[in-house]
Short mmCIF file of N, CA and C in Angstrom, two decimals:
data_model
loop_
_atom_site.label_atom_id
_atom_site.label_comp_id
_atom_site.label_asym_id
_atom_site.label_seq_id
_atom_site.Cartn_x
_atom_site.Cartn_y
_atom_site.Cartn_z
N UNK R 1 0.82 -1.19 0.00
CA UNK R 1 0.00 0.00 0.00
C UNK R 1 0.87 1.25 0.00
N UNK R 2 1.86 1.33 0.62
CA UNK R 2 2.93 2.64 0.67
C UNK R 2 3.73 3.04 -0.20
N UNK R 3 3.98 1.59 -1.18
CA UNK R 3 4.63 2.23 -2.42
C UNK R 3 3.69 2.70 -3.16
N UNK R 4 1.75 1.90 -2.86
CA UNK R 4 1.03 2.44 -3.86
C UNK R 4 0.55 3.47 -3.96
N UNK R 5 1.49 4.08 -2.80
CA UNK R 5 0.45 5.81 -2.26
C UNK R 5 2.21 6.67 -2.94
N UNK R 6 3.19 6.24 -3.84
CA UNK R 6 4.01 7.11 -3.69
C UNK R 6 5.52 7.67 -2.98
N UNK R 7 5.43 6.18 -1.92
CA UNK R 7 6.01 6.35 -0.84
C UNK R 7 7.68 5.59 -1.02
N UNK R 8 8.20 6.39 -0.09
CA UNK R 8 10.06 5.41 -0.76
C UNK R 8 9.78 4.81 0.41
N UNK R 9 9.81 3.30 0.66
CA UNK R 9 10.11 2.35 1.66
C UNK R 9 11.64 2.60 2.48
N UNK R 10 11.58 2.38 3.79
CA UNK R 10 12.87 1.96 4.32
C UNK R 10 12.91 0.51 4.27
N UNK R 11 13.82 -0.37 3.89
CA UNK R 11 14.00 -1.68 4.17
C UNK R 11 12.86 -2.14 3.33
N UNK R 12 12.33 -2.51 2.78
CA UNK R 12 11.09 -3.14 2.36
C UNK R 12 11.32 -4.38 3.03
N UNK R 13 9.82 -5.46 2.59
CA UNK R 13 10.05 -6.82 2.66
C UNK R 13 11.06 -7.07 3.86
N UNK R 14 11.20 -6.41 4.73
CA UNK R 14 12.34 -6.42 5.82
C UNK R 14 11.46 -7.90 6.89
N UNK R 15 10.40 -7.95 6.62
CA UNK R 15 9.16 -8.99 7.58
C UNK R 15 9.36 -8.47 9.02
N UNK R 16 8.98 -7.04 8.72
CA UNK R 16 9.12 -6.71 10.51
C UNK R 16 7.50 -5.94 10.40
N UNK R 17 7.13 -5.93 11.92
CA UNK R 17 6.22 -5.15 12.32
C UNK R 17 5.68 -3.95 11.97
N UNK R 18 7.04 -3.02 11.33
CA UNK R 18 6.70 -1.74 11.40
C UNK R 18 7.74 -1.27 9.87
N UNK R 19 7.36 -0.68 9.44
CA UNK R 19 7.86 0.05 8.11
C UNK R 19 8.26 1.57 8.33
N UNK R 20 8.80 1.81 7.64
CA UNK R 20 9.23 3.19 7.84
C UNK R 20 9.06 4.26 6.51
N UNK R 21 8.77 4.88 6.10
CA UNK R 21 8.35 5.36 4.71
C UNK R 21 8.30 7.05 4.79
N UNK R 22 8.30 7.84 3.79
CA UNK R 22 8.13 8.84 3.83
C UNK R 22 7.83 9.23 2.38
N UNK R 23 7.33 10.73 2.29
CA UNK R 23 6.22 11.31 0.84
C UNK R 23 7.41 12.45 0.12
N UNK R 24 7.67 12.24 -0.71
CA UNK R 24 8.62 12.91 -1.27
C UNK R 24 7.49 14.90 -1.19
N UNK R 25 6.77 14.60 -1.24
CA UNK R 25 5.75 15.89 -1.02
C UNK R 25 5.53 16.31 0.42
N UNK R 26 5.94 15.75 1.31
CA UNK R 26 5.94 16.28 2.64
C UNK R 26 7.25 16.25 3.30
N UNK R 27 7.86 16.72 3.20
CA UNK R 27 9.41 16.57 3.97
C UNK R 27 9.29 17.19 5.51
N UNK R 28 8.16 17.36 5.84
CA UNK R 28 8.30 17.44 7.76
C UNK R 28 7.05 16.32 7.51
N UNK R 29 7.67 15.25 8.25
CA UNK R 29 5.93 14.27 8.64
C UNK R 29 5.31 14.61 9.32
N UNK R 30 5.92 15.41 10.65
CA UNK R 30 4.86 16.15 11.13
C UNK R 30 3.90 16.88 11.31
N UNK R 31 3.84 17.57 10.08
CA UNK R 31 2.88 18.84 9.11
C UNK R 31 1.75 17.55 9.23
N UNK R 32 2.28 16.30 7.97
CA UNK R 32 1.19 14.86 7.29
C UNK R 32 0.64 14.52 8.35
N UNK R 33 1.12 14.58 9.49
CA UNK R 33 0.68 13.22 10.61
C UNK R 33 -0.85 14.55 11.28
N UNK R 34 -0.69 16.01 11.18
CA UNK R 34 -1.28 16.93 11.82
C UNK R 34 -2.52 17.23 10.77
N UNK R 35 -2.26 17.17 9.60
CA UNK R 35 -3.63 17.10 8.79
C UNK R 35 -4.12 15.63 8.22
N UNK R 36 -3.18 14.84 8.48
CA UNK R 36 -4.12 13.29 8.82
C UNK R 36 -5.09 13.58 9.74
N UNK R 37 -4.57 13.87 11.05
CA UNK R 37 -5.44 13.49 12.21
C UNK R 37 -6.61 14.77 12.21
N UNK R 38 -6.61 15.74 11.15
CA UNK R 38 -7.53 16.34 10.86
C UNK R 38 -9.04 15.69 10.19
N UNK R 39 -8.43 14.68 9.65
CA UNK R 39 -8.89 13.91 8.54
C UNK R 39 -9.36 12.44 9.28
N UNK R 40 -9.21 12.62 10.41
CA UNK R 40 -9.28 11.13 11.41
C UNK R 40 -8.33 10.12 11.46
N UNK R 41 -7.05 10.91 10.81
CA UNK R 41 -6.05 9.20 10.83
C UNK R 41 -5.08 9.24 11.41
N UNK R 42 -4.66 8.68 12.31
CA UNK R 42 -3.27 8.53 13.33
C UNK R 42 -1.88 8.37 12.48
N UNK R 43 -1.26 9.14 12.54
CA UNK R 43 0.26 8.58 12.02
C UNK R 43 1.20 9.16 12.97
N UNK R 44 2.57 8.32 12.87
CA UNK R 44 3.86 8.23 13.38
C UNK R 44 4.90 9.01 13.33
N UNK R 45 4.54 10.72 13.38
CA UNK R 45 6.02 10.95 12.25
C UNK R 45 7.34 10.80 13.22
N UNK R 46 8.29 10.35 12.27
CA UNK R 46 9.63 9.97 12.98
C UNK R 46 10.47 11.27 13.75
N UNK R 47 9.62 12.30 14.01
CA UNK R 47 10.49 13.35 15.16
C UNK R 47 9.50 12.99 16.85
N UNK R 48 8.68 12.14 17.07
CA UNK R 48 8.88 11.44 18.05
C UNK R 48 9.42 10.61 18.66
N UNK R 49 9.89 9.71 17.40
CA UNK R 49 10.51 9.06 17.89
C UNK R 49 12.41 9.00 18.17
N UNK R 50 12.86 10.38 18.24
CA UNK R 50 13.96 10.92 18.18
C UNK R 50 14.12 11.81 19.48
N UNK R 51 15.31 11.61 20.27
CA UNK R 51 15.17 12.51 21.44
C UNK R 51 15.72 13.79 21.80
N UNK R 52 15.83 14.42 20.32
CA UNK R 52 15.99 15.68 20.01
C UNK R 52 14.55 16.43 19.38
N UNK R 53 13.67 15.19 18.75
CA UNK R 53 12.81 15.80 18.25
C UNK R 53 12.88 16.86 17.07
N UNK R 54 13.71 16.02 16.62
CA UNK R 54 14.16 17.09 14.94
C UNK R 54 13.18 16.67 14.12
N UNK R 55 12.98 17.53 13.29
CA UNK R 55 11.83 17.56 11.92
C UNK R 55 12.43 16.31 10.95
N UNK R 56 11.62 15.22 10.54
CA UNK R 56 11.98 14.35 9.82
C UNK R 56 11.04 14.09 8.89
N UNK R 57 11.38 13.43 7.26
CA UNK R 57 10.67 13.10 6.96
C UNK R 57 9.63 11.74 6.53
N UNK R 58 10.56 11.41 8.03
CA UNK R 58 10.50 9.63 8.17
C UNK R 58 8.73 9.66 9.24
N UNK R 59 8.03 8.31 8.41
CA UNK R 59 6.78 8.04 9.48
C UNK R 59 7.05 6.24 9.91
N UNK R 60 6.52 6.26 11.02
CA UNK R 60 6.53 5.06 11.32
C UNK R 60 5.30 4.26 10.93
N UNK R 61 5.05 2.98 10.47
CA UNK R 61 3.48 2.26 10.16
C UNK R 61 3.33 1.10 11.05
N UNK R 62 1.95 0.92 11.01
CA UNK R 62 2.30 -0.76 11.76
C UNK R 62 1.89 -0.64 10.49
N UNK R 63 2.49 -2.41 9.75
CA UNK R 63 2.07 -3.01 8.40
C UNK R 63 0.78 -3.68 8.59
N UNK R 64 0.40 -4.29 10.05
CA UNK R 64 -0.66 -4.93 9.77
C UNK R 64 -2.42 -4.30 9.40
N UNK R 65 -1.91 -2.81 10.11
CA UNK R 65 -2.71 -2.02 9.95
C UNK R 65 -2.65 -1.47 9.12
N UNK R 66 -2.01 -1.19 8.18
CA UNK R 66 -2.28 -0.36 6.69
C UNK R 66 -2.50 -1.42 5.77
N UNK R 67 -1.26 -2.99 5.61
CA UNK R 67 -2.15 -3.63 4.50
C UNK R 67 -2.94 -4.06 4.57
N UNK R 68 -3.89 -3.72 3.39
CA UNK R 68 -5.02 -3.97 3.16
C UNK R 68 -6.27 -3.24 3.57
N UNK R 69 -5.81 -2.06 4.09
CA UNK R 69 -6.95 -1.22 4.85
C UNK R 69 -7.44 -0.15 4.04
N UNK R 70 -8.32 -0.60 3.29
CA UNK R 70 -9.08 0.30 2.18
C UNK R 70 -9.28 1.76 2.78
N UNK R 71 -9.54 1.95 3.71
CA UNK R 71 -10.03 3.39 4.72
C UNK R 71 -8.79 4.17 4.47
N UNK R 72 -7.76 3.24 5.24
CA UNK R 72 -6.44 4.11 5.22
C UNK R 72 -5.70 4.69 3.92
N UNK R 73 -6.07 4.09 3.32
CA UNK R 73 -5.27 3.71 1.53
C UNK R 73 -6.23 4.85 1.23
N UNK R 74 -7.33 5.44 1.14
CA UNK R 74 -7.99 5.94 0.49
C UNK R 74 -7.77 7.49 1.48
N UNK R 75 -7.76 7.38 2.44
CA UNK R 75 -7.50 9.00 3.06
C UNK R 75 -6.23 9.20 2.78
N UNK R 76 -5.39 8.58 2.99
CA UNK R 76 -3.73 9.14 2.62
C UNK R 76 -3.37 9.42 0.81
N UNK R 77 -4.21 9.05 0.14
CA UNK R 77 -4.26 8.90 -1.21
C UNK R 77 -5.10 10.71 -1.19
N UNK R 78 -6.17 10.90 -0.55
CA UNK R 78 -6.94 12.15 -0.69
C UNK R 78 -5.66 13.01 -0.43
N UNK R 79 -5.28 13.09 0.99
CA UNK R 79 -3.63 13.92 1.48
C UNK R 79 -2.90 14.39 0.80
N UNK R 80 -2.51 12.94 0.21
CA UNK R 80 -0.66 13.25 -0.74
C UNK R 80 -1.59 13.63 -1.99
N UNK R 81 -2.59 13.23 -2.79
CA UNK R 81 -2.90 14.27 -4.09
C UNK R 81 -2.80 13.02 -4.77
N UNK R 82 -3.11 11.73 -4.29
CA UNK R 82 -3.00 10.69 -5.62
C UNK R 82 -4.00 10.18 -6.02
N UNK R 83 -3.72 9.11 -6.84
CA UNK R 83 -5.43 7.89 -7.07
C UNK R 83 -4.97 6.86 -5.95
N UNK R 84 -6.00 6.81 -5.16
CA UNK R 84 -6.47 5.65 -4.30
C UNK R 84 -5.85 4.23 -5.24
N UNK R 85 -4.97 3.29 -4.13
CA UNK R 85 -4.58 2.10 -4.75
C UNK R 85 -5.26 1.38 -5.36
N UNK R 86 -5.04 0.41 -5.90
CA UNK R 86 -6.32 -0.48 -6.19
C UNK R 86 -6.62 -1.59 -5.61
N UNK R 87 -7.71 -1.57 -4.93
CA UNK R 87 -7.70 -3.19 -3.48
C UNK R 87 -7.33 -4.59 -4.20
N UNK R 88 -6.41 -5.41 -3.27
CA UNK R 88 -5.71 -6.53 -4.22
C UNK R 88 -7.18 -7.33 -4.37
N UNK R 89 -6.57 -7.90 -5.65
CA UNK R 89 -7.96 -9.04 -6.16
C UNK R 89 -7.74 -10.53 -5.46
#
């Protein structure tokens, strides 16, 4: 779903819990993660999880919760300015 929204993967296919990704159109995630949650959607941006709290343009995901989550795929698609993925067949 994150490459289908646009997104450069950290690690792909890494088979971990959590992905790391960021929008070549938002370079503070924190701006994305503040008009997500305008929009009703929780995101991660990676200056929490830093203990300087510097502006990054890294977000954290759980994978189990974005693949396949038509809701999510389709508000972050409205956000970044794209076409909504297409749900796997």
């Amino acid at each position: 779903v994150l490459h289908d929204l646009g997104a450069e993967v950290l690690c792909p296919d890494a088979g971990s819990l959590y992905a790391w990704a960021r929008f070549a159109q938002w370079p503070d995630a924190l701006a994305l993660a503040q008009v997500a949650a305008a929009a009703g959607l929780t995101l991660a941006p990676g200056a929490i999880f830093n203990v300087a709290g510097q502006a990054s343009p890294w977000l954290r995901f759980n994978v189990g919760a974005v693949a396949g989550n038509g809701a999510f795929a389709g508000t972050m698609a409205r956000l970044l300015g794209v076409a909504p993925p297409r749900p796997a067949a």
